[in-house]
Amino acid sequence: MIWNEKCECMPRDELTALQTRRLQATVKRVYEKVPFYRRKMDELGVKPQDIKSIRDIRHLPMTTKQDLRDNYPFGLFSSPMSEIVRLHASSGTTGKPTVVGYAREDIELWADVMARTLCSAGGTEHDIIQISYGYGLFTGGLGVHYGAEKLGATAIPVSGGNTQRQIQILQDFGPTLLACTPSYSLFLAEALAERGIHPGDLKLKAAVLGAEPWTENMRAAIEKNLGIRAIDIYGLSEIIGPGVASECWEQKGLHINEDHFYPEIIDPVTLEVLEPGQHGELVFTTITKQGMPLLRYRTRDLTSLITGACPCGRTTVRMHKCQGRSDDMLIIRGVNVFPSQIESVLLEMSETHPHYLLIIDRVNNLDQLTLQVEVDAQFFSDEIKQLEALSRRIKHSVESTLGLSVNVRLVEPQTIERSEGKARRVIDNRKLS
Ligand code: DLL
């Protein structure tokens, strides 16, 4: 089943013409309404009327997370606040989050692309969807929710966490689709096994999994342990949230909703645009968004595009599963984490040095974060009680900054290995790429 056949199966020349018209309207809009883009375009000597075809996108300026930060919180909005009906946010590189604003039309478009995603995972109005992504500033919960309602399916807004309740709902409400992070689906599978619940006794047929990188090995384990089809869904808050791209039942790459989000692949170092099939950084231009359209947003996600036909009948370009990032962002329990966020917490404390090591393990399919921090020599000789108090203070600050639990281990000065080049701040034992 295809939710929006007109858009998802459009002949290429029609799609290109549509993309061109939409890009032209977007460029005009941001040039007129967003001082940041007007300045950037003026610097490059590009005017909206210079965009004659979609290929001219190469002349437009790129946008980075730093640009969002410099214009925090609402500086890139192209609608007045009276027309912004929703805000979401994700982690920024230091203290401030990245904020996104949605106009009413954006919420409708989001529901449509999410309905496409759920439909491509086999969803119909007869399905019951357990939505175990977090609801709140994170886009996962509400994004899937609106798509489920648009599809006419039954949404269960259970949100993340509370495994016992998740299992009770899985058993009692009979959901046929599950929406959560891939690692949480494995954790749930294990929790079911521990309680002696056989997946065959549940009604689940598929899960829409994303918000973090996962491997084909994880897919095989999820499909086996839950007896379902595991569908990869991709998105990022800056572009819309989930609903940017998703696999179909064929599982041969993720179809990009390119009638709304125009993809390019660039070399992350030279910024040169690469050909289809070449591996590089994914860049998106939103060509229909009203509240906060972005030109050539650098996602930092590394992948390549697939242009051939898909047996499902959709004509949209596909992307391979993400294969890492071109920056140092980590995703821990679905939460985006930049090492620099931790550094800024430590720099505020006189008792610690900004020498630290983040260690990430996956224990029983759940990520665990440990932070080793060097303590000032003078302070290290102090009483245990004081050290414990310091450790609690660091834990509290880091947890409130990241929104994620962390184990803190204080270590003596000079114990964390110094490297000659770039400091090694992270040991990721999860082996995700
Ligand atoms: O994670 C949106 C989302 C919610 C997608 C639910 C899918 C399901 P952010 O919090 O802004 O938004 O994080 C975006 O997460 O740039 C990728 O690095 C990573 N990511 C998202 N989906 C996938 C995926 C949501 N399927 C960042 N595979 C992105 C690998 C993913 N990485």
Short mmCIF file of C-alpha atoms and ligand atoms in Angstrom, two decimals:
data_model
loop_
_atom_site.label_atom_id
_atom_site.label_comp_id
_atom_site.label_asym_id
_atom_site.label_seq_id
_atom_site.Cartn_x
_atom_site.Cartn_y
_atom_site.Cartn_z
CA MET A 1 0.00 0.00 0.00
CA ILE A 2 1.13 3.52 -0.82
CA TRP A 3 -0.33 6.43 1.14
CA ASN A 4 0.13 9.28 -1.34
CA GLU A 5 0.55 7.62 -4.71
CA LYS A 6 0.49 10.89 -6.62
CA CYS A 7 3.56 12.21 -4.79
CA GLU A 8 5.39 9.00 -3.99
CA CYS A 9 5.19 7.54 -7.52
CA MET A 10 5.52 10.71 -9.59
CA PRO A 11 7.38 10.44 -12.91
CA ARG A 12 10.85 11.97 -12.57
CA ASP A 13 10.34 14.91 -14.96
CA GLU A 14 7.15 15.94 -13.18
CA LEU A 15 8.86 15.65 -9.81
CA THR A 16 11.81 17.75 -10.98
CA ALA A 17 9.44 20.45 -12.24
CA LEU A 18 7.56 20.40 -8.93
CA GLN A 19 10.81 20.60 -6.94
CA THR A 20 11.96 23.54 -9.04
CA ARG A 21 8.73 25.49 -8.45
CA ARG A 22 8.80 24.73 -4.75
CA LEU A 23 12.46 25.64 -4.38
CA GLN A 24 11.85 28.95 -6.16
CA ALA A 25 8.99 29.79 -3.79
CA THR A 26 11.06 28.82 -0.73
CA VAL A 27 14.08 30.86 -1.80
CA LYS A 28 11.87 33.88 -2.43
CA ARG A 29 10.24 33.43 0.97
CA VAL A 30 13.45 33.19 2.98
CA TYR A 31 15.10 35.99 1.03
CA GLU A 32 12.21 38.27 1.88
CA LYS A 33 11.54 37.15 5.43
CA VAL A 34 14.73 35.84 7.03
CA PRO A 35 17.53 38.43 7.38
CA PHE A 36 20.09 35.64 7.86
CA TYR A 37 19.36 34.16 4.43
CA ARG A 38 19.13 37.52 2.70
CA ARG A 39 22.59 38.37 4.05
CA LYS A 40 24.05 34.99 3.11
CA MET A 41 22.62 35.15 -0.41
CA ASP A 42 23.76 38.75 -0.88
CA GLU A 43 27.27 37.70 0.17
CA LEU A 44 27.24 35.02 -2.51
CA GLY A 45 25.67 37.37 -5.05
CA VAL A 46 22.62 35.11 -5.60
CA LYS A 47 19.12 36.48 -6.04
CA PRO A 48 15.89 34.45 -5.89
CA GLN A 49 15.38 34.96 -9.64
CA ASP A 50 18.73 33.23 -10.33
CA ILE A 51 17.14 29.90 -9.35
CA LYS A 52 15.89 28.70 -12.72
CA SER A 53 16.00 24.96 -12.11
CA ILE A 54 16.53 22.60 -9.20
CA ARG A 55 20.18 22.23 -10.26
CA ASP A 56 20.75 25.88 -9.34
CA ILE A 57 20.41 24.82 -5.71
CA ARG A 58 24.22 24.54 -5.79
CA HIS A 59 24.47 28.32 -5.83
CA LEU A 60 22.58 28.70 -2.56
CA PRO A 61 24.26 29.04 0.84
CA MET A 62 24.46 26.11 3.22
CA THR A 63 23.05 26.14 6.74
CA THR A 64 24.70 24.53 9.78
CA LYS A 65 23.72 23.76 13.35
CA GLN A 66 25.97 26.65 14.36
CA ASP A 67 23.78 28.98 12.26
CA LEU A 68 20.74 27.79 14.21
CA ARG A 69 22.62 28.43 17.42
CA ASP A 70 23.69 31.92 16.31
CA ASN A 71 20.06 32.72 15.58
CA TYR A 72 18.73 31.11 18.79
CA PRO A 73 15.88 30.75 19.49
CA PHE A 74 13.59 32.06 16.72
CA GLY A 75 15.88 33.99 14.36
CA LEU A 76 15.42 31.64 11.37
CA PHE A 77 11.62 31.59 11.51
CA SER A 78 10.03 32.91 8.36
CA SER A 79 6.51 33.16 9.81
CA PRO A 80 5.44 35.60 12.51
CA MET A 81 4.98 33.98 15.93
CA SER A 82 1.20 34.34 15.54
CA GLU A 83 1.45 31.73 12.77
CA ILE A 84 3.81 29.37 14.61
CA VAL A 85 1.65 26.71 16.26
CA ARG A 86 4.33 24.39 17.69
CA LEU A 87 7.93 24.40 18.91
CA HIS A 88 10.25 21.42 19.22
CA ALA A 89 13.93 21.28 20.14
CA SER A 90 16.94 18.98 20.07
CA SER A 91 20.40 19.11 21.62
CA GLY A 92 22.75 21.83 20.52
CA THR A 93 26.51 21.54 20.64
CA THR A 94 26.77 23.34 23.99
CA GLY A 95 24.20 24.60 26.48
CA LYS A 96 21.53 25.82 24.09
CA PRO A 97 19.18 23.51 22.22
CA THR A 98 18.32 23.77 18.54
CA VAL A 99 14.79 25.15 18.25
CA VAL A 100 12.38 24.51 15.39
CA GLY A 101 9.04 26.22 14.75
CA TYR A 102 6.10 24.77 12.82
CA ALA A 103 3.32 26.68 11.10
CA ARG A 104 -0.07 24.97 10.79
CA GLU A 105 0.74 23.84 7.21
CA ASP A 106 3.98 22.25 8.48
CA ILE A 107 2.08 20.17 11.04
CA GLU A 108 -0.24 18.98 8.25
CA LEU A 109 2.67 18.17 5.96
CA TRP A 110 4.38 16.32 8.81
CA ALA A 111 1.27 14.22 9.43
CA ASP A 112 1.16 13.38 5.71
CA VAL A 113 4.79 12.27 5.45
CA MET A 114 4.44 10.27 8.67
CA ALA A 115 1.30 8.61 7.31
CA ARG A 116 3.43 7.67 4.26
CA THR A 117 6.04 6.20 6.61
CA LEU A 118 3.54 4.13 8.58
CA CYS A 119 1.78 3.00 5.41
CA SER A 120 5.11 1.89 3.90
CA ALA A 121 5.61 -0.21 7.05
CA GLY A 122 2.36 -1.97 6.26
CA GLY A 123 0.11 0.27 8.40
CA THR A 124 -3.57 0.90 7.62
CA GLU A 125 -6.58 2.27 9.50
CA HIS A 126 -6.99 -1.20 11.01
CA ASP A 127 -3.70 -0.98 12.88
CA ILE A 128 -3.07 -0.11 16.50
CA ILE A 129 0.25 1.67 17.01
CA GLN A 130 2.13 1.66 20.30
CA ILE A 131 4.13 4.87 20.24
CA SER A 132 7.05 4.43 22.62
CA TYR A 133 9.13 7.36 21.39
CA GLY A 134 9.31 10.17 23.91
CA TYR A 135 6.61 12.82 23.74
CA GLY A 136 7.77 16.37 24.42
CA LEU A 137 10.35 18.60 22.82
CA PHE A 138 11.75 15.52 21.04
CA THR A 139 9.95 15.06 17.71
CA GLY A 140 9.59 11.26 17.86
CA GLY A 141 6.40 10.86 19.91
CA LEU A 142 4.24 13.62 18.48
CA GLY A 143 5.56 13.11 14.94
CA VAL A 144 4.50 9.46 14.81
CA HIS A 145 1.30 10.30 16.68
CA TYR A 146 -0.03 12.76 14.10
CA GLY A 147 0.91 10.38 11.29
CA ALA A 148 -0.95 7.52 12.98
CA GLU A 149 -4.09 9.62 13.36
CA LYS A 150 -3.86 10.85 9.76
CA LEU A 151 -3.60 7.24 8.63
CA GLY A 152 -6.74 6.54 10.64
CA ALA A 153 -4.92 3.98 12.78
CA THR A 154 -5.33 3.84 16.56
CA ALA A 155 -2.52 5.67 18.35
CA ILE A 156 -1.44 4.62 21.84
CA PRO A 157 0.63 7.56 23.16
CA VAL A 158 2.48 5.56 25.81
CA SER A 159 5.75 7.55 25.34
CA GLY A 160 9.17 6.19 26.37
CA GLY A 161 10.26 4.23 29.45
CA ASN A 162 8.31 2.22 32.05
CA THR A 163 8.92 -1.17 30.52
CA GLN A 164 6.38 -2.95 32.70
CA ARG A 165 3.62 -0.70 31.41
CA GLN A 166 4.86 -1.10 27.82
CA ILE A 167 4.57 -4.86 28.17
CA GLN A 168 1.14 -4.70 29.72
CA ILE A 169 -0.08 -2.57 26.81
CA LEU A 170 1.58 -4.88 24.28
CA GLN A 171 -0.34 -7.77 25.81
CA ASP A 172 -3.68 -6.13 26.58
CA PHE A 173 -4.25 -3.59 23.77
CA GLY A 174 -2.88 -5.80 20.99
CA PRO A 175 -0.88 -3.22 19.03
CA THR A 176 0.12 -4.38 15.56
CA LEU A 177 2.84 -1.76 15.08
CA LEU A 178 5.49 -0.55 17.50
CA ALA A 179 7.33 2.77 17.21
CA CYS A 180 10.51 3.23 19.29
CA THR A 181 14.29 3.32 19.01
CA PRO A 182 15.91 0.10 17.71
CA SER A 183 17.81 -0.40 20.97
CA TYR A 184 14.63 -0.09 23.00
CA SER A 185 12.89 -2.66 20.80
CA LEU A 186 15.69 -5.12 21.60
CA PHE A 187 15.42 -4.28 25.26
CA LEU A 188 11.66 -4.91 25.13
CA ALA A 189 12.26 -8.24 23.39
CA GLU A 190 14.55 -9.25 26.23
CA ALA A 191 12.12 -8.06 28.89
CA LEU A 192 9.38 -10.14 27.25
CA ALA A 193 11.62 -13.21 27.20
CA GLU A 194 12.47 -12.75 30.88
CA ARG A 195 8.78 -12.80 31.72
CA GLY A 196 8.22 -15.89 29.60
CA ILE A 197 6.04 -14.00 27.09
CA HIS A 198 6.31 -15.42 23.60
CA PRO A 199 6.20 -12.82 20.80
CA GLY A 200 3.91 -15.16 18.88
CA ASP A 201 1.26 -14.45 21.52
CA LEU A 202 1.34 -10.73 20.72
CA LYS A 203 -0.24 -9.13 17.64
CA LEU A 204 2.84 -7.14 16.54
CA LYS A 205 3.72 -7.40 12.85
CA ALA A 206 6.22 -4.58 12.34
CA ALA A 207 8.14 -1.84 14.11
CA VAL A 208 9.18 1.59 12.83
CA LEU A 209 12.59 2.17 14.33
CA GLY A 210 14.89 5.16 14.13
CA ALA A 211 16.32 8.22 15.90
CA GLU A 212 19.69 6.45 16.31
CA PRO A 213 22.10 4.43 14.16
CA TRP A 214 21.61 0.67 14.02
CA THR A 215 23.16 -2.15 12.10
CA GLU A 216 21.88 -5.00 9.93
CA ASN A 217 22.89 -7.35 12.74
CA MET A 218 20.61 -5.50 15.11
CA ARG A 219 17.83 -5.69 12.55
CA ALA A 220 18.25 -9.46 12.30
CA ALA A 221 18.11 -9.78 16.09
CA ILE A 222 15.02 -7.57 16.41
CA GLU A 223 13.18 -9.40 13.64
CA LYS A 224 14.01 -12.77 15.15
CA ASN A 225 13.38 -11.92 18.80
CA LEU A 226 10.12 -10.07 18.22
CA GLY A 227 8.96 -12.06 15.19
CA ILE A 228 8.30 -8.87 13.22
CA ARG A 229 9.55 -6.79 10.28
CA ALA A 230 11.91 -4.03 11.48
CA ILE A 231 11.58 -0.91 9.34
CA ASP A 232 14.21 1.85 9.44
CA ILE A 233 12.83 5.39 9.66
CA TYR A 234 14.99 8.50 9.51
CA GLY A 235 14.54 12.17 10.25
CA LEU A 236 15.87 15.13 12.13
CA SER A 237 14.17 17.94 14.01
CA GLU A 238 15.67 20.71 11.89
CA ILE A 239 14.01 19.31 8.75
CA ILE A 240 10.71 18.13 10.31
CA GLY A 241 11.42 15.22 12.70
CA PRO A 242 10.65 11.61 11.72
CA GLY A 243 9.08 11.44 8.25
CA VAL A 244 12.05 12.61 6.17
CA ALA A 245 12.78 9.11 4.84
CA SER A 246 11.73 5.56 5.55
CA GLU A 247 12.10 2.05 4.27
CA CYS A 248 9.26 0.31 2.50
CA TRP A 249 8.37 -3.34 2.98
CA GLU A 250 11.21 -4.25 0.55
CA GLN A 251 13.81 -2.86 3.01
CA LYS A 252 16.09 -1.77 0.16
CA GLY A 253 17.06 1.71 1.32
CA LEU A 254 15.02 4.54 2.79
CA HIS A 255 12.68 6.45 0.42
CA ILE A 256 13.20 10.18 0.83
CA ASN A 257 10.08 12.34 0.69
CA GLU A 258 11.83 14.48 -1.88
CA ASP A 259 8.73 16.40 -2.93
CA HIS A 260 9.23 18.16 0.43
CA PHE A 261 12.87 17.58 1.39
CA TYR A 262 15.39 17.90 -1.43
CA PRO A 263 18.53 15.82 -0.76
CA GLU A 264 22.13 16.35 -1.87
CA ILE A 265 25.29 14.48 -0.93
CA ILE A 266 28.40 16.58 -0.38
CA ASP A 267 32.01 15.99 0.48
CA PRO A 268 32.08 17.12 4.13
CA VAL A 269 35.56 18.61 3.72
CA THR A 270 35.49 20.34 0.33
CA LEU A 271 31.67 20.84 0.36
CA GLU A 272 31.63 19.76 -3.29
CA VAL A 273 28.35 18.17 -4.44
CA LEU A 274 28.82 14.46 -5.17
CA GLU A 275 27.12 12.24 -7.74
CA PRO A 276 24.36 9.75 -6.88
CA GLY A 277 25.92 6.63 -5.42
CA GLN A 278 28.91 8.44 -3.93
CA HIS A 279 29.32 8.37 -0.18
CA GLY A 280 29.25 11.65 1.73
CA GLU A 281 27.28 13.97 3.96
CA LEU A 282 23.54 14.31 3.50
CA VAL A 283 22.22 17.84 3.00
CA PHE A 284 18.53 18.78 2.87
CA THR A 285 16.60 21.76 1.62
CA THR A 286 13.01 21.98 2.81
CA ILE A 287 11.01 23.11 -0.23
CA THR A 288 7.52 23.37 1.26
CA LYS A 289 7.99 24.33 4.90
CA GLN A 290 6.56 27.64 6.06
CA GLY A 291 7.55 28.13 9.70
CA MET A 292 11.27 27.53 9.42
CA PRO A 293 12.43 26.56 5.93
CA LEU A 294 16.13 25.67 5.73
CA LEU A 295 18.37 25.91 2.69
CA ARG A 296 20.95 23.15 2.25
CA TYR A 297 21.04 22.08 5.89
CA ARG A 298 24.11 20.00 6.70
CA THR A 299 22.79 16.97 8.60
CA ARG A 300 26.29 15.60 9.33
CA ASP A 301 24.89 12.14 8.61
CA LEU A 302 26.99 10.07 6.20
CA THR A 303 25.29 7.97 3.53
CA SER A 304 24.77 7.70 -0.24
CA LEU A 305 21.75 7.97 -2.54
CA ILE A 306 20.19 5.18 -4.61
CA THR A 307 18.47 6.32 -7.80
CA GLY A 308 17.24 3.09 -9.43
CA ALA A 309 13.63 1.89 -9.36
CA CYS A 310 12.33 0.17 -6.23
CA PRO A 311 10.10 -2.90 -6.65
CA CYS A 312 7.51 -1.23 -4.38
CA GLY A 313 6.59 1.21 -7.16
CA ARG A 314 7.68 4.41 -5.42
CA THR A 315 9.84 6.58 -7.65
CA THR A 316 11.46 8.66 -4.91
CA VAL A 317 15.22 8.56 -4.44
CA ARG A 318 16.41 6.36 -1.59
CA MET A 319 19.27 6.66 0.89
CA HIS A 320 21.32 3.87 2.37
CA LYS A 321 21.12 3.32 6.12
CA CYS A 322 23.14 6.08 7.82
CA GLN A 323 26.77 5.03 8.24
CA GLY A 324 28.06 7.43 10.87
CA ARG A 325 28.43 11.17 11.19
CA SER A 326 30.90 13.78 10.07
CA ASP A 327 30.92 15.43 13.51
CA ASP A 328 31.28 14.11 17.04
CA MET A 329 27.58 13.87 17.92
CA LEU A 330 26.70 10.67 19.76
CA ILE A 331 23.23 9.26 20.15
CA ILE A 332 22.80 7.64 23.54
CA ARG A 333 19.40 6.10 24.34
CA GLY A 334 18.03 8.13 21.45
CA VAL A 335 19.30 11.39 22.96
CA ASN A 336 21.72 13.49 20.92
CA VAL A 337 24.88 14.23 22.89
CA PHE A 338 27.84 16.42 21.97
CA PRO A 339 31.01 15.95 24.06
CA SER A 340 31.27 19.76 24.12
CA GLN A 341 28.09 19.90 26.25
CA ILE A 342 29.90 17.94 28.97
CA GLU A 343 33.01 20.04 28.59
CA SER A 344 31.04 23.21 29.23
CA VAL A 345 29.60 21.75 32.45
CA LEU A 346 33.08 20.77 33.69
CA LEU A 347 34.54 24.15 32.85
CA GLU A 348 32.10 25.76 35.22
CA MET A 349 33.51 23.77 38.16
CA SER A 350 36.79 24.80 39.76
CA GLU A 351 37.44 21.36 41.29
CA THR A 352 37.70 19.52 37.97
CA HIS A 353 39.89 19.70 34.89
CA PRO A 354 38.43 19.63 31.42
CA HIS A 355 40.16 16.26 30.98
CA TYR A 356 37.45 13.69 30.73
CA LEU A 357 36.51 10.49 29.00
CA LEU A 358 33.05 9.36 28.00
CA ILE A 359 32.58 5.61 27.92
CA ILE A 360 29.46 4.20 26.33
CA ASP A 361 28.49 0.58 26.80
CA ARG A 362 25.46 -1.36 25.77
CA VAL A 363 24.30 -3.49 28.69
CA ASN A 364 21.20 -5.64 28.13
CA ASN A 365 20.53 -3.63 24.97
CA LEU A 366 20.44 -0.33 26.84
CA ASP A 367 23.12 2.31 26.52
CA GLN A 368 25.06 3.23 29.63
CA LEU A 369 27.12 6.36 29.88
CA THR A 370 30.08 6.67 32.22
CA LEU A 371 32.00 9.89 32.65
CA GLN A 372 35.54 9.82 34.00
CA VAL A 373 36.74 13.21 35.17
CA GLU A 374 40.09 14.33 36.49
CA VAL A 375 39.92 16.16 39.77
CA ASP A 376 42.29 18.92 40.82
CA ALA A 377 45.28 17.53 42.83
CA GLN A 378 44.53 19.71 45.81
CA PHE A 379 40.96 18.55 45.90
CA PHE A 380 41.75 14.90 45.35
CA SER A 381 43.51 14.66 48.70
CA ASP A 382 40.33 15.80 50.44
CA GLU A 383 37.94 13.65 52.36
CA ILE A 384 35.93 10.95 50.65
CA LYS A 385 32.75 12.68 51.74
CA GLN A 386 33.71 15.78 49.79
CA LEU A 387 34.64 13.78 46.74
CA GLU A 388 31.31 12.04 46.86
CA ALA A 389 29.52 15.36 47.08
CA LEU A 390 31.48 16.61 44.06
CA SER A 391 30.67 13.49 42.12
CA ARG A 392 26.96 13.99 42.86
CA ARG A 393 27.16 17.60 41.79
CA ILE A 394 28.77 16.70 38.46
CA LYS A 395 26.24 13.93 37.94
CA HIS A 396 23.38 16.31 38.61
CA SER A 397 24.71 19.04 36.28
CA VAL A 398 25.51 16.66 33.46
CA GLU A 399 22.17 14.88 33.77
CA SER A 400 20.22 18.10 33.70
CA THR A 401 22.20 19.34 30.71
CA LEU A 402 21.91 16.13 28.70
CA GLY A 403 18.59 14.79 29.97
CA LEU A 404 20.28 11.41 30.35
CA SER A 405 21.54 9.44 33.34
CA VAL A 406 25.29 9.17 33.77
CA ASN A 407 27.70 7.35 36.12
CA VAL A 408 30.47 9.67 37.28
CA ARG A 409 33.93 8.39 38.23
CA LEU A 410 36.42 10.86 39.63
CA VAL A 411 40.03 10.06 38.84
CA GLU A 412 43.37 11.49 39.93
CA PRO A 413 45.06 14.21 37.90
CA GLN A 414 47.06 12.96 34.90
CA THR A 415 45.35 9.56 34.75
CA ILE A 416 43.40 10.14 31.56
CA GLU A 417 45.62 9.46 28.62
CA ARG A 418 46.73 12.57 26.73
CA SER A 419 46.94 12.25 23.01
CA GLU A 420 49.31 14.12 20.77
CA GLY A 421 46.73 15.07 18.23
CA LYS A 422 43.01 15.40 18.69
CA ALA A 423 41.98 14.52 22.23
CA ARG A 424 40.26 11.18 22.51
CA ARG A 425 37.18 11.96 24.54
CA VAL A 426 34.93 9.05 23.71
CA ILE A 427 35.17 5.29 23.93
CA ASP A 428 32.12 3.83 22.28
CA ASN A 429 31.93 0.12 23.01
CA ARG A 430 28.62 -0.36 21.16
CA LYS A 431 30.19 -1.11 17.75
CA LEU A 432 27.49 0.56 15.67
CA SER A 433 29.43 1.17 12.50
O1 DLL B 1 15.78 11.63 15.99
C1 DLL B 1 13.86 12.30 14.69
C2 DLL B 1 13.37 10.90 14.67
C3 DLL B 1 12.50 10.46 15.63
C4 DLL B 1 13.75 10.04 13.64
C5 DLL B 1 12.00 9.17 15.60
C6 DLL B 1 13.27 8.75 13.58
C7 DLL B 1 12.39 8.32 14.56
P1 DLL B 1 16.78 14.45 16.24
O2 DLL B 1 16.62 14.23 17.69
O3 DLL B 1 16.90 15.83 15.74
O4 DLL B 1 15.57 13.83 15.45
O5 DLL B 1 18.05 13.62 15.79
C8 DLL B 1 18.41 13.56 14.43
O6 DLL B 1 19.32 11.34 14.70
O7 DLL B 1 20.68 13.56 12.25
C9 DLL B 1 20.70 11.16 12.79
O8 DLL B 1 22.04 11.38 13.20
C10 DLL B 1 19.97 10.38 13.87
N1 DLL B 1 18.97 9.48 13.28
C11 DLL B 1 17.64 9.67 13.16
N2 DLL B 1 17.07 8.59 12.56
C12 DLL B 1 18.08 7.72 12.27
C13 DLL B 1 18.14 6.44 11.64
C14 DLL B 1 15.16 12.53 15.45
N3 DLL B 1 17.08 5.79 11.19
C15 DLL B 1 19.61 12.66 14.22
N4 DLL B 1 19.38 5.87 11.51
C16 DLL B 1 19.94 12.48 12.77
C17 DLL B 1 20.49 6.50 11.96
C18 DLL B 1 19.28 8.29 12.72
N5 DLL B 1 20.48 7.69 12.57
#
